[in-house]
Each structure stands twice: as structure tokens, then as C-alpha cells.
Amino acid sequence: MNSIYLDPTNDVAFKKIFANESKKEILISFLNSILELKDQKQIKEVEILNPYQVPKIKDLKQTILDVRCKDNRDISYIVEMQVSKSIGFEKRVLYYTSKAYVGQIEMGEDYPVLNQVIFLGILDFTIFENNHYLSNHLILNPKTGEHIFKDFRFSFVELPKFNKSLEELQSIEDKWIYFLKNAHGLQAEPKIINEKEITDALEILKRYNWTKEELEVYDTISIYRQDEKGRIEQAKIEGKLEGKIETAKRMKEKGFEFPFISEMTGLTIEEIEKV
């Protein structure tokens, strides 16, 4: 049975939820929860710099989406959803964040007007070799732990690492991450999720609330994503094969017997004879 909910990690769905001018409280709740903003640091209002509009299919070039916003303290937020890791991903994150930081002032203006920029990446892949599905990265002195350069913060949610069931959800942070990873598989609104902002987000995701044009773009992005994942997997397979062939070549040059080379590389005797 198909879910009544669409996938929130789909680019157009992600922006329809979090860049919705009439539902800013959804984005505010999401940022406060995931970034663990408490007390005076809590966001009360945001200005969405690129509000949701149905993108044209011809303009769809990549599975990257960012929602840019500012809060009442004039802090800039870049919220990005990415489903597959691209080459140079880490450097692109630094570039985007630095560009947003520098873009706050015009030539000749004073540096003190520069304000903090926070990058939040929602990733459908893993980048860190640990079990933490939510991580924060700051510029610190490695010897003293001092945090002097406070204008940059990088936070990441790695969805593949989040494996909590509905029964295990406790915090609103847990519920938001569960929503992102599992909403498209739900058949009904879970009773444990009673926060208005998340239930409003679920309502937006209901297929029957989407126009025909929006669904066409959604489906096009879904197909593109599957094709992209297929290309990445094929590249991995081809890369492994190239590595095996190169290993077999070196082993042949050193005089190893073909059966041993076959055992070490997984290549057949016929394949080894051809390299």
C-alpha cells in the first residue's frame, strides 16, 4: 500500500515545508530543535530569503536544495538537504558558508557588522566515521578548547545513522529527524507526534494537497535521484573492477600464478589472461 505522505527529503517537498511563508513556525521549530537553541538563543522570527515556488522541470540540475533565512538577531542560516555525496562536498559547504558570511557587507563597510552564519546539512548519506547522527562543528583551539572565532557553525544530521523507532522517540529533535527519514512510509499520523509544527508539516506532505504541477516536479526529482544513486553505485562497481585489474597486472608482473591472483582479486582466469 502506498503511503499517503510524500518524501520530505525530495527537494521540492523539503522546500515546500521549510520555505513556506505562511508556515514559518515549522522552520522555526525545526531550527530551534535540531540546532538545540535554548532560552535567549531561540529563534522567534525568520525572514525566508528564498520562499517556496514550484520550480520548472527544465531548471532541475542537481539534488541539492538550500533554504536561507535570517532570525531576529540577524544570524544567517543555510539549511541544505542533500541525498548523495558529491565530490568536494566538504569544500562546497565551506564555500557556501563563507560566501554567505562575506555577502553581508559591501566593499568598504566595517567588518564588525558581520554576523554569525550557521550551516545545517540534512544528509541522506554518512560523512563521519562515528555513530552520532547529529554533530556540531566549531572553530576551536585544539589545546585549550577556547572558542574565539564564533561566527561559523556547521551542523549535520546524517539520516542513515538514525535508527530510533516511534516508541523510542523522546525529544522534539528525535521526532523531526524521524519525520525526515520515515514520513514517506507512514500510513497515518503517529499518535506520539503531537507537536503542531510537525503535524502541520505532515499535512503539507499529504499527496492530495499537492497540485498536478507540483507532483510532476516531485516525480521528476524522484526519478533523477534514483538515476543518480544508480550512477554512483555503478561508478563504485567500475572503480572496484579497475582496482582489481590493476592489482592483477602488478601480480602478473611479479610472477604470481593465475589461480592465486584469481583468489586474491576475484577475477576469473580468463579475465586475468586478458589484463
JSON list of C-alpha atoms in Angstrom, two decimals, residues 11-12 15-16 19-21 50-56 60 65 213-214 217:
[
{"chain": "A", "resi": 11, "resn": "ASP", "atom": "CA", "xyz": [13.94, 18.79, -2.96]},
{"chain": "A", "resi": 12, "resn": "VAL", "atom": "CA", "xyz": [10.58, 20.30, -3.80]},
{"chain": "A", "resi": 15, "resn": "LYS", "atom": "CA", "xyz": [11.33, 23.50, 0.40]},
{"chain": "A", "resi": 16, "resn": "LYS", "atom": "CA", "xyz": [7.52, 23.37, 0.35]},
{"chain": "A", "resi": 19, "resn": "ALA", "atom": "CA", "xyz": [10.46, 27.66, 3.00]},
{"chain": "A", "resi": 20, "resn": "ASN", "atom": "CA", "xyz": [6.72, 28.15, 3.39]},
{"chain": "A", "resi": 21, "resn": "GLU", "atom": "CA", "xyz": [5.96, 31.84, 4.01]},
{"chain": "A", "resi": 50, "resn": "ASN", "atom": "CA", "xyz": [14.17, 32.28, -0.99]},
{"chain": "A", "resi": 51, "resn": "PRO", "atom": "CA", "xyz": [10.48, 31.42, -0.41]},
{"chain": "A", "resi": 52, "resn": "TYR", "atom": "CA", "xyz": [8.92, 28.31, -1.91]},
{"chain": "A", "resi": 53, "resn": "GLN", "atom": "CA", "xyz": [7.94, 28.42, -5.56]},
{"chain": "A", "resi": 54, "resn": "VAL", "atom": "CA", "xyz": [7.25, 25.45, -7.80]},
{"chain": "A", "resi": 55, "resn": "PRO", "atom": "CA", "xyz": [10.49, 25.01, -9.78]},
{"chain": "A", "resi": 56, "resn": "LYS", "atom": "CA", "xyz": [10.41, 24.48, -13.52]},
{"chain": "A", "resi": 60, "resn": "LEU", "atom": "CA", "xyz": [16.29, 20.92, -12.23]},
{"chain": "A", "resi": 65, "resn": "LEU", "atom": "CA", "xyz": [18.43, 22.35, -2.02]},
{"chain": "A", "resi": 213, "resn": "GLU", "atom": "CA", "xyz": [2.32, 20.70, -11.46]},
{"chain": "A", "resi": 214, "resn": "GLU", "atom": "CA", "xyz": [3.95, 20.17, -8.05]},
{"chain": "A", "resi": 217, "resn": "VAL", "atom": "CA", "xyz": [8.20, 18.17, -10.41]}
]
